[in-house]
Structures are given as structure tokens and as C-alpha cells.
């Protein structure tokens, strides 16, 4: 593999398990296996439970290939490519809970077959639309009776604890997970769940008792801990009962709903029925003009109205919205509809996900992941330019940067006299935004893109633009 299209690149987020590592070769996702990992794979591939998980789509598609493609590795696997890689701090509560439940289901089905998972990280899961999929095939390992689940701490810190924060305290977990790649520490949780809060479901066992056991085991070697557990009668059946208990807890957790203006945005915004119809037609024409785009970004997706339109003509749509409650409502609605092409994500466009983890590249920044064939930026510009004080030129620079060369941007300019713009301007000092004008917006847009068409909506206070970026 010597051509530029098929050069082998190491996946920056795959290095913590020396037994196997993920690589990219063109559009292929490859996993190199060392000697022990290769033996574990042979046993795993022959097991009925794993074959069933693959058939059900709960584990990413995996097949062995010629080991010569990755010199130095004993065996090589090829995985399906996930349409869009996201991070747990970009998921809603319902998404994180469903990811946790899939992780537990896989472990519950692995244990009776004599397998376990070596870790329990939320990063072991990705999404096909709104369906979670387990991607870390290298995490499976033969089970040794008497040993606890090695991934329990990771599961608590990256999945269970964030869910408890949201369900019991109404605290959005996204900033906590974004701040630390290893998740929320038990000592942080103990400080938040004192007094009567200790008795909330799951807290006493998985926060306080877990933390106390960690402190005690920190003074013992791993071998000593395993010996103590075997002596105490820790068995496969007990491990299975523990997993089932955690599953029951997670299923009972619900998002604590807080009032959100954006949940009712489509009802309370200033669009008329004619405006909405014209906008839907404009978006449909723009997306279909791109053929069948592989990826569409809907930035500021709200309830997903336009993401759904795009999904009729695109392979994958990533619907980005700042409000976690709105994203959770959209996720639940898409699940109920059986929609498989839309991935909803929580993100503030004025503060998008940066690179994180080891050396800042273990978890790729949103800007490095999100290059689309079509980008929808509807009713977004005024929120960034007026609401967040981002210069208009820089707003357009960011939107254009998300479009692949030759791709299209559909952007809406809300005129200063529009009721929504006036609401934002009412909270700002007079004269702060002299450049927020339609003529200046059009000048900046034309300097960056080729404008194919534009359409002023019937209300007369909003204009849509379809432009081609580069290419």
C-alpha cells in the first residue's frame, strides 16, 4: 500500500491496549492483533454469542484479512467504517443511557460464553444514526473465574456517573466528560452525593462503596485482590448477577427535565407557514443538487425538521444543536420513527468540541471530523454574530471550513429588523453591530463562495443563500 489514497495511518485514539491497535488505509479501518490477541480473536470468532451480536448489528462489522497489510502484526481484522465518529460528551442523556445498556448487554451475553470485556469505556461505542454499535472488538478476552470485571471503573466514570448526575441532580454531564477523557472520578461524585443523597438509586453501591473499595485495594497488589475475591466466592454467576443489577439501575434512570425555550422553538419562532414551506423547498433543492451527498451537517438543527428533509437524499446527516434537552427530544423522536440516517449531537457552535486526551489528538476535534458535502446553517448566523459577539466574517469562515471542496453551504441571513434579531439586539449596547447588514453579509459571502441562488422568504426579513465552496 504505497499510494497516497491507501497509505497506512495510525488511529490516534488507539494506543492504550498494546495487544492490538487500529489503523486507517484509505477508507479501510484495520486492526492489528498481537499473538495473544490473535488467539483470543480465533476463540471469539468461533463463539455463537459473538456471531449473533454481529448479525444483529450490535458489534461493528468485522472480518479477518491478510496479515501482510500490516507488517509486524500476527493477524489483521477489517472493520466497517462508522459514518461519523462522535464523542460521549456530544451525546444526549438518552444516547448515553442506550450506549450504556448496549455495553452491559454485550457483557451479559459474553460472560456465559466464557468471555469478558477488558474495559468499559463509553468511547467503545459509536452510532449508526440513532443505533449504538460496539466498536472495540479488541476488548473481548477469555474470562477467568474469580476475577472482577476489569472495565467496571471505566464504565462508572464514563457512563454510569454521568447518568447519575443528570438523573438525580439535573446536572448536564457533557461538560464533565469533555473536561476529562477518563470521566468523572468517584471522589468527585462522593462530594456531590452526601447526606440523604447517598440513598438515591445506585449511589451507595456504585459511588460510595466503590470509592471505599478502590481506596482499600490501592494498598494491595492486583494479584492479592484477585485472590481475595476468589476466596470470597466471586464467580461467573455472581458477575452476571452484578451486570444484571447495573442494567436494571440504568434502565430506571430518567433525564430530569428542565424548562427549555428551545424545545418549543418551532412554535414560538417568527416563521410564517409560507416562510416554512419556502424554506423546506429551498433546502430540498439544495440537497438534491448535490446528487446523493455522503454527509450533510445541519448546524443548529433544533427539532430536526430540515435534517429529516436532508436525510431523504443523503447517506448520513449529523444534526448539531446546543441544548441537551432539545437533542434528547430529537433522539427519542428519531428512535420512535425508526430513522437510521440522522445522528443528533449536543454542541455549542461558539465553543465546538476541541481535540482532547493524550497530546490533544486522542479525541479528534469537531473541526477535524466535520467536513461535509452539504452544510445547512439555518437561523444560526444571528445567534453567533449577535448573541455570541462573533464577527460576521469569522462566522462565515467557520461555516465554510465545514464544507468539502466543491460542496454546498445553505445559509440563512436573518435581517436586523426581524423580530428574533431585534430580541438579541435589545440586550446589546447601541451601535455594537454596525456591520450586521444584508449587504455586508452578501459581500463577505461572495468573497468566500460562489453564490448559486438566493431566496428572500415571504415575510421579507430573512434570506436564504445556496453557495458552492471551492472546487
Tab-separated table of C-alpha atoms in Angstrom, residues 24 53 82 93 97 109 111 128 138 143 153 156 179 218 224 235 245-246 253 260 278 286 293 330 364 372 387 412 453:
chain	number	residue	atom	x	y	z
A	24	UNK	CA	-6.611	3.533	8.559
A	53	UNK	CA	-24.044	-9.864	18.007
A	82	UNK	CA	-18.684	4.253	11.096
A	93	UNK	CA	-28.849	11.644	28.114
A	97	UNK	CA	-28.069	5.596	28.557
A	109	UNK	CA	-24.085	-12.220	26.761
A	111	UNK	CA	-19.991	-13.979	30.351
A	128	UNK	CA	-25.220	4.272	13.065
A	138	UNK	CA	-10.103	-5.941	20.709
A	143	UNK	CA	-12.900	-14.925	31.215
A	153	UNK	CA	-14.337	1.558	36.949
A	156	UNK	CA	-18.809	4.007	36.158
A	179	UNK	CA	-13.129	18.067	30.737
A	218	UNK	CA	-4.964	0.664	46.320
A	224	UNK	CA	-3.858	-10.045	46.116
A	235	UNK	CA	-17.891	-16.456	40.499
A	245	UNK	CA	-28.275	-5.350	38.597
A	246	UNK	CA	-26.487	-2.453	36.881
A	253	UNK	CA	-32.684	6.355	35.259
A	260	UNK	CA	-36.089	24.970	27.813
A	278	UNK	CA	-40.407	28.113	1.037
A	286	UNK	CA	-30.050	22.430	-2.457
A	293	UNK	CA	-24.340	13.577	-0.584
A	330	UNK	CA	-34.896	14.712	18.863
A	364	UNK	CA	-10.352	14.469	17.398
A	372	UNK	CA	-19.446	17.664	4.690
A	387	UNK	CA	-25.855	36.549	20.539
A	412	UNK	CA	-29.851	31.882	6.209
A	453	UNK	CA	-29.059	31.259	-5.893
